[in-house]
Tab-separated table of C-alpha atoms in Angstrom:
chain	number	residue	atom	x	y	z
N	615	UNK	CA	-6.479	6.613	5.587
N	616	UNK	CA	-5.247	7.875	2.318
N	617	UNK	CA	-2.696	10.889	2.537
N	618	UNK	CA	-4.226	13.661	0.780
N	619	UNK	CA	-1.802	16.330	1.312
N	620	UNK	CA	1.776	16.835	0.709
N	621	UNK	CA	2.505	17.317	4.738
N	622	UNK	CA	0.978	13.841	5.331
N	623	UNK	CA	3.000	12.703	2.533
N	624	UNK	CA	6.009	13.832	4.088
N	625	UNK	CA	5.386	12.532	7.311
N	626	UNK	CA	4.960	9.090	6.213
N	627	UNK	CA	9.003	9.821	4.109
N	628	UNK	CA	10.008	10.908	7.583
N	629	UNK	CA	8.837	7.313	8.758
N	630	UNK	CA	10.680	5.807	6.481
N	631	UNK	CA	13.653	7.507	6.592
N	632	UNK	CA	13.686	6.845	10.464
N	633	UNK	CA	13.376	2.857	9.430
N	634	UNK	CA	14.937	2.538	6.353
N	635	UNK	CA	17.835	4.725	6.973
N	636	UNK	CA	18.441	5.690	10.854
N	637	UNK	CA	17.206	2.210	12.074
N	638	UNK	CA	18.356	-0.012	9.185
N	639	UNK	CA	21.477	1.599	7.594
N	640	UNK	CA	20.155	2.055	4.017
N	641	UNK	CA	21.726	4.317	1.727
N	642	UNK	CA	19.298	6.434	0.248
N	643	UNK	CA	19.112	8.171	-2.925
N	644	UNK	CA	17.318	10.982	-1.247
N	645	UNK	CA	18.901	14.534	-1.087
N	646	UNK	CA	16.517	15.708	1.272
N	647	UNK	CA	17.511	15.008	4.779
N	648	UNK	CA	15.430	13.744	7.372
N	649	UNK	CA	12.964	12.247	4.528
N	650	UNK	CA	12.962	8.699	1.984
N	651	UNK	CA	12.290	10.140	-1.501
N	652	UNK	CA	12.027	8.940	-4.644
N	653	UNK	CA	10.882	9.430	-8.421
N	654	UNK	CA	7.727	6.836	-7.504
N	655	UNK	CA	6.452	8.518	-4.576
N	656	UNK	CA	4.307	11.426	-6.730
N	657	UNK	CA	2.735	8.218	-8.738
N	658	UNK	CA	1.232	6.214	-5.776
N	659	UNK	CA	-1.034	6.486	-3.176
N	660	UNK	CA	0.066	6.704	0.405
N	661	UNK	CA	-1.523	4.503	2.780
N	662	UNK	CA	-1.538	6.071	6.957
N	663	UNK	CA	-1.967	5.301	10.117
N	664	UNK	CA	-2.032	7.460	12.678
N	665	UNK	CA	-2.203	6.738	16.438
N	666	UNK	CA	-5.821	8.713	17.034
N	667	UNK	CA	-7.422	10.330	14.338
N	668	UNK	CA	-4.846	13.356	14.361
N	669	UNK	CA	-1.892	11.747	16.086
N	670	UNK	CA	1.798	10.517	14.418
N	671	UNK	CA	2.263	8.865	11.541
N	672	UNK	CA	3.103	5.044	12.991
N	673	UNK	CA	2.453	3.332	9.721
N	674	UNK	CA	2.234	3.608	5.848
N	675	UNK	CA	3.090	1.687	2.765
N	676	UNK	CA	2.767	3.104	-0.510
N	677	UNK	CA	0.491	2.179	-3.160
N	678	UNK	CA	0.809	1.835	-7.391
N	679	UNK	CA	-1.580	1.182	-9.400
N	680	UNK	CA	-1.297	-0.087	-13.133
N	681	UNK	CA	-2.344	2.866	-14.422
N	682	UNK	CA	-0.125	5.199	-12.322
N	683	UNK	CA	2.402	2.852	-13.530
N	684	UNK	CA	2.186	3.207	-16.370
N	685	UNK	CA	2.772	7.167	-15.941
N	686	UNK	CA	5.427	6.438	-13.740
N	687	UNK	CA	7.244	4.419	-17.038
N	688	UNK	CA	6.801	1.061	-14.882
N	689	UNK	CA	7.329	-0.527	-11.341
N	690	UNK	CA	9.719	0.159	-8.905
N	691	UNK	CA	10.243	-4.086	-8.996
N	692	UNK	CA	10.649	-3.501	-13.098
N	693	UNK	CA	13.797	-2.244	-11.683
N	694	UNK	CA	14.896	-5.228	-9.608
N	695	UNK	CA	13.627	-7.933	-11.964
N	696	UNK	CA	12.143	-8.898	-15.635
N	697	UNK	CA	8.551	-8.937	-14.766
N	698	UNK	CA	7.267	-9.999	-18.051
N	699	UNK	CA	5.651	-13.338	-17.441
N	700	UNK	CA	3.521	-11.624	-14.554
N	701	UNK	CA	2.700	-8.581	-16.383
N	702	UNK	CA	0.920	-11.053	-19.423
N	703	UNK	CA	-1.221	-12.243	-16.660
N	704	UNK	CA	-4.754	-10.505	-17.332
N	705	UNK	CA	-6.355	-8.615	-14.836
N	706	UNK	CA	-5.639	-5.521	-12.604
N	707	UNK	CA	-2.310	-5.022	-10.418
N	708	UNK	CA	-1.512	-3.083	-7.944
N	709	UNK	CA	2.463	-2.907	-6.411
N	710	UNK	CA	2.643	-2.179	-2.823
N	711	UNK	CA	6.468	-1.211	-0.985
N	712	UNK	CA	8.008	0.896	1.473
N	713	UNK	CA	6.020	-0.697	4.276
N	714	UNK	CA	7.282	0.320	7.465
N	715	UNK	CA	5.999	0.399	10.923
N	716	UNK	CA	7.328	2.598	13.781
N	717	UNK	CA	9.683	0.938	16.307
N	718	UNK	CA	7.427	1.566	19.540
N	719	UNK	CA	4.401	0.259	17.364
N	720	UNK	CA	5.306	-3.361	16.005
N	721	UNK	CA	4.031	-4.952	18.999
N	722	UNK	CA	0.136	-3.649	18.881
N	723	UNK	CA	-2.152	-3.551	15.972
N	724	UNK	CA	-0.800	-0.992	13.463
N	725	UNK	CA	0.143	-3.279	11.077
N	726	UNK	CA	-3.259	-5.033	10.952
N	727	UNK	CA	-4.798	-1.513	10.809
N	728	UNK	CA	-2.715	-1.408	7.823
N	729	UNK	CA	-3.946	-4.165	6.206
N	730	UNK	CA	-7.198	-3.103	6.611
N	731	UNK	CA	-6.700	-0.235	4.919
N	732	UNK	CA	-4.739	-2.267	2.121
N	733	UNK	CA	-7.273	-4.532	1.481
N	734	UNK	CA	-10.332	-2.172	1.029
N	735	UNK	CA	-8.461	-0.165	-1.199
N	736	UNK	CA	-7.678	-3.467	-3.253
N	737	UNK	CA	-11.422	-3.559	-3.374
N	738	UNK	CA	-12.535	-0.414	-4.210
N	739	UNK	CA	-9.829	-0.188	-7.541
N	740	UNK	CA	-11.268	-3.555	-8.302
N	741	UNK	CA	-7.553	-4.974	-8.078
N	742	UNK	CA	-6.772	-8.444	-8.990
N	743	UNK	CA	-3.299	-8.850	-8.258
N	744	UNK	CA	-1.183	-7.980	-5.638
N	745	UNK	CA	2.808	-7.547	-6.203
N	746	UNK	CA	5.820	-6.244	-5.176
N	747	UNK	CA	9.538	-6.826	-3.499
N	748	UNK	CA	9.705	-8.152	-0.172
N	749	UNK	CA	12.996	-7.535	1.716
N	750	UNK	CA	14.997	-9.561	3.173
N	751	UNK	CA	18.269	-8.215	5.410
N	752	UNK	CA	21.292	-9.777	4.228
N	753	UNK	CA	23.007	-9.288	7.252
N	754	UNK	CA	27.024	-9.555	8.070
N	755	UNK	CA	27.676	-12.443	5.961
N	756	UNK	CA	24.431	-13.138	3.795
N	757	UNK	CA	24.013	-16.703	5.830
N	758	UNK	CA	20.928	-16.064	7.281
N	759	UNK	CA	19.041	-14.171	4.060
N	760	UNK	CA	20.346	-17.095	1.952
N	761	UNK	CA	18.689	-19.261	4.685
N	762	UNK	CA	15.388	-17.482	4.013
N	763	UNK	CA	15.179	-17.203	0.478
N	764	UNK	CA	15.662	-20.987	0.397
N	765	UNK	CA	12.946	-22.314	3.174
N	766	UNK	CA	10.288	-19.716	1.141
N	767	UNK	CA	11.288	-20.621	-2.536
N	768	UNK	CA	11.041	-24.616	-1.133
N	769	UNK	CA	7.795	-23.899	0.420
N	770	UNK	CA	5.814	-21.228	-1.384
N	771	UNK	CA	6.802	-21.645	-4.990
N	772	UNK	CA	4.625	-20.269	-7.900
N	773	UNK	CA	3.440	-21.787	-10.818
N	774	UNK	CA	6.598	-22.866	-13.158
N	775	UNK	CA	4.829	-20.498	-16.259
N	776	UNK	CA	5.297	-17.150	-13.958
N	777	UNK	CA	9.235	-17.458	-13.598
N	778	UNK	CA	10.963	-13.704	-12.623
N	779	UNK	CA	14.176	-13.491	-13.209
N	780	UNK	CA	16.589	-11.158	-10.989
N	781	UNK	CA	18.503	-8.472	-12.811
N	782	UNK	CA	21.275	-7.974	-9.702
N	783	UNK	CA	22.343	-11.642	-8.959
N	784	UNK	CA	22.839	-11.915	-4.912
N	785	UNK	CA	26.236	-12.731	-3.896
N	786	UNK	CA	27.151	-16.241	-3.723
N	787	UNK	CA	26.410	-17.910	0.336
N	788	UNK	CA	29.473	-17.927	2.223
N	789	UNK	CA	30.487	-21.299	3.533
N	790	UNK	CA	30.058	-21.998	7.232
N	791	UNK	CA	27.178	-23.573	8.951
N	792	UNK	CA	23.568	-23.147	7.752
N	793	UNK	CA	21.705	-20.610	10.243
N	794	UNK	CA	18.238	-20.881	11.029
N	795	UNK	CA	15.842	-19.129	8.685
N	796	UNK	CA	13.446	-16.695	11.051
N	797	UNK	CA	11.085	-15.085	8.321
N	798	UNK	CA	10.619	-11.403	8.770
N	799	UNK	CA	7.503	-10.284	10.238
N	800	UNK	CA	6.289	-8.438	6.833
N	801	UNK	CA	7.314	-11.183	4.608
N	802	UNK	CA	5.361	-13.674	6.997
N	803	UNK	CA	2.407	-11.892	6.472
N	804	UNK	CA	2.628	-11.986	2.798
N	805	UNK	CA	2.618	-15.992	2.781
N	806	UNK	CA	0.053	-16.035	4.945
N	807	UNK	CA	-2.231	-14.099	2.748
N	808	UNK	CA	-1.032	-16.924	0.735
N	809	UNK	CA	1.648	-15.014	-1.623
N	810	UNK	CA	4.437	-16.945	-3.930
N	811	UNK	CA	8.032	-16.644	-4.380
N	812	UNK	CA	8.199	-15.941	-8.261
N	813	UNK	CA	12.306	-16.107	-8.231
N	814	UNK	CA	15.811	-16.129	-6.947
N	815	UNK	CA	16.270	-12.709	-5.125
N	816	UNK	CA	17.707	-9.593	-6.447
N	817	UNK	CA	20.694	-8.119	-4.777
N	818	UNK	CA	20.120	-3.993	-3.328
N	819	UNK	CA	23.595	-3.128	-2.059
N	820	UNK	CA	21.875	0.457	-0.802
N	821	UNK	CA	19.614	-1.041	1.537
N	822	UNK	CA	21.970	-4.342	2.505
N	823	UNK	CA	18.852	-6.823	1.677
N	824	UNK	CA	17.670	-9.118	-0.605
N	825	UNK	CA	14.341	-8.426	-2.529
């Protein structure tokens, strides 16, 4: 479901403060401990799900449409890279980020519940496009995210006429021997949906990945 109050809305910050920050080391901009805030959240929509109808919070991404957007004075990914090739493209868009799922939950079906909920809500805003940044964990010595970044630009590639570029440049790939690339589960799922890879990544120091 859609959070529709501001206690759901902090429950699905607490989420991702518990990922983002306790599980995955990010620094966050947020003042307010315990929860993942920032000057987007009161612009989107929060997509939930809950384990039972009144249970936890297990799941959520957050939702922007154009039009909140445009309230909002842009995308968060406007902040990460020059999105002006994409944004000439007509048509409705809709960024989605800050997906998380809860550790004890990655192995059942909350992220397809998800999905679900992502999709129908595509449907009823009559949303053409779907975009946004897709992280990538740089890791100890960037070997492996380097690794990624260059099986998915090889093999998923978009159209030459929709080039991104990066504003942060990603620090050059140590030498040493090539690791394997493993795609993230979330990122995964976005190709097979059957999303491109518009551009070299953009570098976020604060949450050690690779967007």
């Amino acid at each position: 479901s859609l959070a529709h109050d501001a206690e759901t809305v902090r429950a699905c910050q607490r989420l991702r403060y518990k990922v983002f920050a306790e599980e995955l080391g990010a620094d966050l901009a947020s003042k307010k401990t315990g929860l993942d805030v920032d000057g987007y959240d009161e612009y989107c929509q929060h997509l939930v799900v809950r384990d039972g109808r009144y249970g936890p919070v297990v799941g959520t991404t957050r939702l922007l449409l154009d039009s909140d957007a445009q309230r909002a004075g842009g995308y968060y990914s406007q902040g990460e890279f020059d999105l002006t090739s994409v944004l000439a493209i007509p048509g409705r868009f809709m960024e989605v980020g800050r997906t998380c799922i809860h550790p004890e939950y990655r192995s059942g079906a909350a992220l397809g519940v998800l999905w679900q909920g992502l999709v129908r809500f595509m449907v009823l805003n009559e949303v053409d496009y779907l975009m946004g940044c897709a992280s990538i964990p740089f890791g100890e010595d960037g070997r492996y995210s380097h690794a990624v970044v260059q099986y998915v630009r090889q093999h998923f590639p978009a159209p030459p006429y929709l080039s991104v570029h990066p504003l942060v440049p990603v620090p050059a790939r140590p030498a040493g021997a090539q690791v394997d690339a493993v795609i993230p589960p979330l990122l995964k799922t976005y190709l097979r949906f059957g999303a491109y890879v518009f551009s070299e990544p953009c570098w976020d120091p604060a949450f050690n990945v690779v967007d």
